[in-house]
Amino acid sequence: MGLFTKRQLTGQVDKNSLPRHVAVIMDGNGRWAQKRGLPRSAGHKAGAESFRRLGTYCKKLGIDYLTVYAFSTENWKRPPEEIDGIMQLLRRYLHECIDTMERDGNRLRFLGDLSVLDDDLKELIRETNEISARIEGFQANVCLNYGGRDEIVHAARAFARDCAAGEKRSDALTEEMFSQYLYSNGLPDPELLIRPGGEKRISNYLLWQCAYSEFYFCDTLWPDFDEREFDKALIAYQHRERRFGGVKP
Ligand code: FPP
């Protein structure tokens, strides 16, 4: 009994032990649309809405970072019209952010290999980076053309280049130093990873960063994953005992 606070026992979120960083795999958009007889693109649109809503909710709770998997290095295998639809949603979202992020004090960052994106998307991302650098506050991270293995290989290459240039020594490499070569440089590791949509796998997401994350899986499809569902994930997280390989004190 002593392990849990009163709030946890009554099924409420304990505002004093929130994760700083929550990562989400936004799964189930396609099935959500299919159930309604709608095209998959409608599912992604509803998924983008869920992301917006939960970003606002995280900010209200005092969670510093929400990181979502918007497009993986494997998602290029999807039909071209679905890929175009997702890129179009991102475009719209970026325009919206440019207009509102300074006023609302929201930062935005993209993680992934952005070099292959259309030039206009790259330009919009550059603008949001510029605005984010001027402000403080809640930060949403969008993983785009992102793969956990790709990120590690990309980091290893950059480190090898620095060694070849004589700027780094391979035998001096530490975990902390290696982290600085990742797309997530500077971000704390997510304490909680949420995957709605029924699957129980990590799908090449934040492989390095999730070493000690608590995982929360549920069947709710991402577009239906609302504030109440988010609370349930937080409460489950708050019931976990995090030992980081140690023993109970
Ligand atoms: C997975 O569901 C979802 C994706 C691969 C795309 C997620 C992208 C968005 C929600 C749009 C991004 C926009 C912003 C603004 C961040 P699925 O299609 O695999 O679903 P299924 O398993 O039911 O088929």
Coordinates of C-alpha atoms and ligand atoms in Angstrom, one line a residue:
M1 CA 0.0 0.0 0.0
G2 CA 2.8 2.4 1.0
L3 CA 4.1 2.2 -2.6
F4 CA 1.3 4.2 -4.1
T5 CA 0.1 7.7 -3.4
K6 CA -3.6 8.5 -2.6
R7 CA -4.1 9.9 -6.1
Q8 CA -2.8 6.8 -7.7
L9 CA -5.1 4.6 -5.7
T10 CA -8.1 6.7 -6.6
G11 CA -7.3 6.5 -10.3
Q12 CA -6.1 10.0 -10.8
V13 CA -2.9 11.4 -12.3
D14 CA -0.4 12.4 -9.7
K15 CA 0.8 15.8 -10.9
N16 CA 3.9 15.4 -8.8
S17 CA 5.4 12.4 -10.5
L18 CA 4.8 13.1 -14.2
P19 CA 7.2 12.0 -16.9
R20 CA 9.1 14.9 -18.4
H21 CA 9.1 13.2 -21.9
V22 CA 6.4 11.0 -23.4
A23 CA 6.9 9.3 -26.8
V24 CA 4.0 7.9 -28.8
I25 CA 3.6 5.6 -31.8
M26 CA 0.5 6.9 -33.4
D27 CA -0.9 3.6 -34.7
G28 CA -4.4 2.7 -35.9
N29 CA -5.3 5.6 -38.1
G30 CA -5.9 3.3 -41.1
R31 CA -8.2 0.9 -39.2
W32 CA -10.1 3.9 -37.6
A33 CA -10.9 5.2 -41.1
Q34 CA -11.7 1.7 -42.4
K35 CA -14.3 1.1 -39.6
R36 CA -16.1 4.3 -40.8
G37 CA -15.9 3.5 -44.5
L38 CA -13.5 6.4 -45.0
P39 CA -10.2 6.6 -46.9
R40 CA -7.0 6.0 -44.9
S41 CA -6.1 9.7 -45.4
A42 CA -9.2 10.6 -43.2
G43 CA -7.6 8.4 -40.5
H44 CA -4.3 10.3 -40.7
K45 CA -6.2 13.6 -40.5
A46 CA -8.0 12.5 -37.4
G47 CA -4.6 11.2 -36.1
A48 CA -3.0 14.6 -36.6
E49 CA -6.0 16.1 -34.6
S50 CA -5.3 13.7 -31.8
F51 CA -1.6 14.8 -31.8
R52 CA -2.6 18.5 -31.5
R53 CA -5.1 17.8 -28.7
L54 CA -2.6 15.7 -26.7
G55 CA 0.1 18.3 -27.2
T56 CA -2.2 20.9 -25.6
Y57 CA -3.0 18.4 -22.8
C58 CA 0.7 17.6 -22.1
K59 CA 1.4 21.3 -21.9
K60 CA -1.4 21.9 -19.5
L61 CA -0.2 19.0 -17.3
G62 CA 3.4 20.3 -17.3
I63 CA 5.0 17.6 -19.4
D64 CA 7.9 19.1 -21.2
Y65 CA 8.2 16.9 -24.4
L66 CA 5.8 14.9 -26.5
T67 CA 7.5 13.0 -29.3
V68 CA 5.4 11.3 -32.1
Y69 CA 6.3 8.9 -34.9
A70 CA 4.8 10.6 -37.9
F71 CA 6.6 8.8 -40.7
S72 CA 9.2 6.1 -40.5
T73 CA 12.0 5.2 -42.9
E74 CA 9.9 2.1 -43.8
N75 CA 6.7 4.1 -44.5
W76 CA 7.9 5.0 -48.1
K77 CA 6.6 1.5 -49.0
R78 CA 3.0 2.8 -48.7
P79 CA 1.0 3.8 -51.7
P80 CA 2.1 7.2 -53.1
E81 CA -1.3 8.9 -52.5
E82 CA -1.1 7.9 -48.8
I83 CA 2.4 9.3 -48.5
D84 CA 1.3 12.5 -50.3
G85 CA -1.6 12.8 -47.9
I86 CA 0.7 12.6 -44.8
M87 CA 3.1 15.1 -46.3
Q88 CA 0.2 17.4 -47.0
L89 CA -1.0 17.2 -43.4
L90 CA 2.5 18.0 -42.2
R91 CA 2.6 21.0 -44.6
R92 CA -0.7 22.3 -43.1
Y93 CA 0.5 21.7 -39.6
L94 CA 3.8 23.5 -40.2
H95 CA 2.0 26.6 -41.6
E96 CA -0.3 26.6 -38.6
C97 CA 2.7 26.3 -36.2
I98 CA 4.5 29.2 -37.9
D99 CA 1.4 31.4 -37.2
T100 CA 0.8 30.3 -33.6
M101 CA 3.9 28.9 -31.9
E102 CA 5.4 32.2 -30.8
R103 CA 2.1 33.4 -29.4
D104 CA 1.4 30.1 -27.6
G105 CA 5.0 29.4 -26.5
N106 CA 5.2 26.0 -28.2
R107 CA 8.4 24.7 -29.7
L108 CA 8.6 22.2 -32.5
R109 CA 11.5 20.0 -33.5
F110 CA 11.9 17.3 -36.2
L111 CA 13.9 14.2 -35.8
G112 CA 15.0 12.1 -38.7
D113 CA 16.8 12.2 -42.1
L114 CA 15.1 15.3 -43.5
S115 CA 17.4 15.6 -46.5
V116 CA 15.0 13.7 -48.8
L117 CA 12.0 15.9 -48.1
D118 CA 10.5 18.3 -50.6
D119 CA 12.2 21.7 -50.6
D120 CA 9.1 23.6 -49.4
L121 CA 8.8 21.3 -46.4
K122 CA 12.5 21.8 -45.6
E123 CA 12.0 25.5 -45.7
L124 CA 8.9 25.4 -43.4
I125 CA 10.9 23.2 -41.0
R126 CA 13.7 25.7 -41.1
E127 CA 11.3 28.5 -40.2
T128 CA 9.9 26.6 -37.2
N129 CA 13.4 25.8 -36.0
E130 CA 14.2 29.5 -36.1
I131 CA 11.1 30.4 -34.1
S132 CA 11.7 27.5 -31.6
A133 CA 15.2 28.8 -30.9
R134 CA 13.7 32.1 -29.7
I135 CA 11.2 30.7 -27.3
E136 CA 10.9 28.5 -24.2
G137 CA 8.3 26.1 -23.1
F138 CA 6.6 22.9 -24.2
Q139 CA 8.2 21.1 -27.1
A140 CA 6.6 18.7 -29.6
N141 CA 9.0 16.5 -31.5
V142 CA 7.9 15.0 -34.8
C143 CA 9.9 11.9 -36.0
L144 CA 9.9 12.2 -39.8
N145 CA 11.6 9.8 -42.2
Y146 CA 12.9 8.4 -38.9
G147 CA 14.3 5.0 -38.1
G148 CA 16.0 4.0 -34.9
R149 CA 18.7 2.0 -36.7
D150 CA 19.1 4.6 -39.3
E151 CA 19.7 7.2 -36.5
I152 CA 22.4 5.0 -34.9
V153 CA 24.1 4.4 -38.2
H154 CA 23.9 8.1 -39.1
A155 CA 25.5 8.9 -35.6
A156 CA 28.2 6.3 -36.0
R157 CA 29.2 7.7 -39.4
A158 CA 29.4 11.2 -38.0
F159 CA 31.5 10.0 -35.1
A160 CA 33.8 8.1 -37.5
R161 CA 34.2 11.3 -39.6
D162 CA 35.2 13.3 -36.5
C163 CA 37.7 10.6 -35.6
A164 CA 39.2 10.6 -39.1
A165 CA 39.5 14.4 -38.9
G166 CA 41.4 14.0 -35.6
E167 CA 38.7 15.8 -33.6
K168 CA 37.6 12.7 -31.5
R169 CA 39.3 9.5 -30.3
S170 CA 37.5 6.3 -30.7
D171 CA 38.6 4.9 -27.4
A172 CA 37.3 7.9 -25.6
L173 CA 33.7 7.4 -26.8
T174 CA 31.1 7.2 -24.1
E175 CA 27.3 6.7 -24.2
E176 CA 26.8 10.3 -23.4
M177 CA 29.1 11.4 -26.2
F178 CA 27.4 9.1 -28.6
S179 CA 24.0 10.5 -27.7
Q180 CA 25.2 13.8 -28.9
Y181 CA 25.4 12.4 -32.5
L182 CA 21.8 11.3 -32.5
Y183 CA 18.9 13.3 -33.9
S184 CA 17.6 13.6 -30.3
N185 CA 20.8 15.4 -29.1
G186 CA 19.9 17.4 -26.0
L187 CA 16.5 15.7 -25.3
P188 CA 16.0 13.7 -22.1
D189 CA 15.2 10.1 -22.8
P190 CA 11.4 9.4 -22.7
E191 CA 10.3 7.9 -19.4
L192 CA 7.1 6.6 -21.0
L193 CA 6.5 5.2 -24.5
I194 CA 2.8 4.8 -25.5
R195 CA 1.6 2.5 -28.4
P196 CA -2.1 2.5 -29.0
G197 CA -3.6 0.4 -31.8
G198 CA -3.2 -3.1 -30.4
E199 CA 0.3 -4.0 -31.6
K200 CA 3.0 -4.7 -29.0
R201 CA 6.3 -3.9 -30.7
I202 CA 8.7 -1.0 -30.9
S203 CA 8.9 -0.7 -34.8
N204 CA 12.3 0.8 -35.0
Y205 CA 11.3 3.8 -32.8
L206 CA 13.8 5.5 -30.5
L207 CA 15.8 2.4 -30.0
W208 CA 18.6 4.1 -28.2
Q209 CA 16.5 6.5 -26.2
C210 CA 13.9 3.9 -24.9
A211 CA 16.6 1.7 -23.2
Y212 CA 14.8 2.3 -19.8
S213 CA 11.4 3.7 -20.9
E214 CA 8.2 2.2 -19.4
F215 CA 6.0 0.8 -22.2
Y216 CA 2.2 1.2 -22.3
F217 CA 0.2 -0.7 -24.9
C218 CA -3.5 -0.5 -25.5
D219 CA -6.1 -1.4 -28.1
T220 CA -7.6 2.1 -28.6
L221 CA -6.9 3.4 -32.1
W222 CA -4.8 6.6 -32.1
P223 CA -7.6 8.9 -33.4
D224 CA -9.7 7.8 -30.4
F225 CA -6.8 8.2 -27.9
D226 CA -8.1 11.2 -25.9
E227 CA -7.1 12.9 -22.7
R228 CA -8.8 10.2 -20.6
E229 CA -6.8 7.5 -22.4
F230 CA -3.6 9.6 -21.9
D231 CA -4.5 9.8 -18.1
K232 CA -4.8 6.0 -18.0
A233 CA -1.3 5.6 -19.5
L234 CA 0.1 8.1 -17.0
I235 CA -1.6 6.3 -14.1
A236 CA -0.2 3.0 -15.3
Y237 CA 3.3 4.6 -15.6
Q238 CA 2.9 6.0 -12.0
H239 CA 2.3 2.4 -10.7
R240 CA 5.5 1.1 -12.3
E241 CA 8.6 0.7 -10.2
R242 CA 11.6 2.0 -12.1
R243 CA 14.8 0.4 -10.9
F244 CA 17.2 1.1 -13.9
G245 CA 18.9 -2.3 -13.3
G246 CA 19.3 -1.7 -9.6
V247 CA 17.3 -3.2 -6.7
K248 CA 14.5 -1.7 -4.6
P249 CA 16.0 0.7 -2.0
Ligands
FPP1 C1 0.2 4.6 -38.3 O1 -1.1 4.2 -38.5 C2 0.3 6.0 -38.7 C3 1.2 6.6 -39.6 C4 2.2 5.8 -40.3 C5 1.1 8.0 -39.9 C6 0.9 8.9 -38.8 C7 0.8 10.3 -39.3 C8 0.0 11.3 -38.9 C9 -1.0 11.1 -37.8 C10 0.0 12.6 -39.6 C11 1.2 13.4 -39.1 C12 0.8 14.7 -39.0 C13 1.3 15.5 -38.0 C14 0.8 16.9 -38.0 C15 2.3 15.1 -37.0 P1 -1.5 3.1 -39.6 O2 -1.8 3.9 -40.9 O3 -0.4 2.1 -39.7 O4 -2.8 2.5 -39.1 P2 -3.3 1.0 -39.3 O5 -2.3 0.1 -38.5 O6 -4.7 1.0 -38.7 O7 -3.3 0.8 -40.8

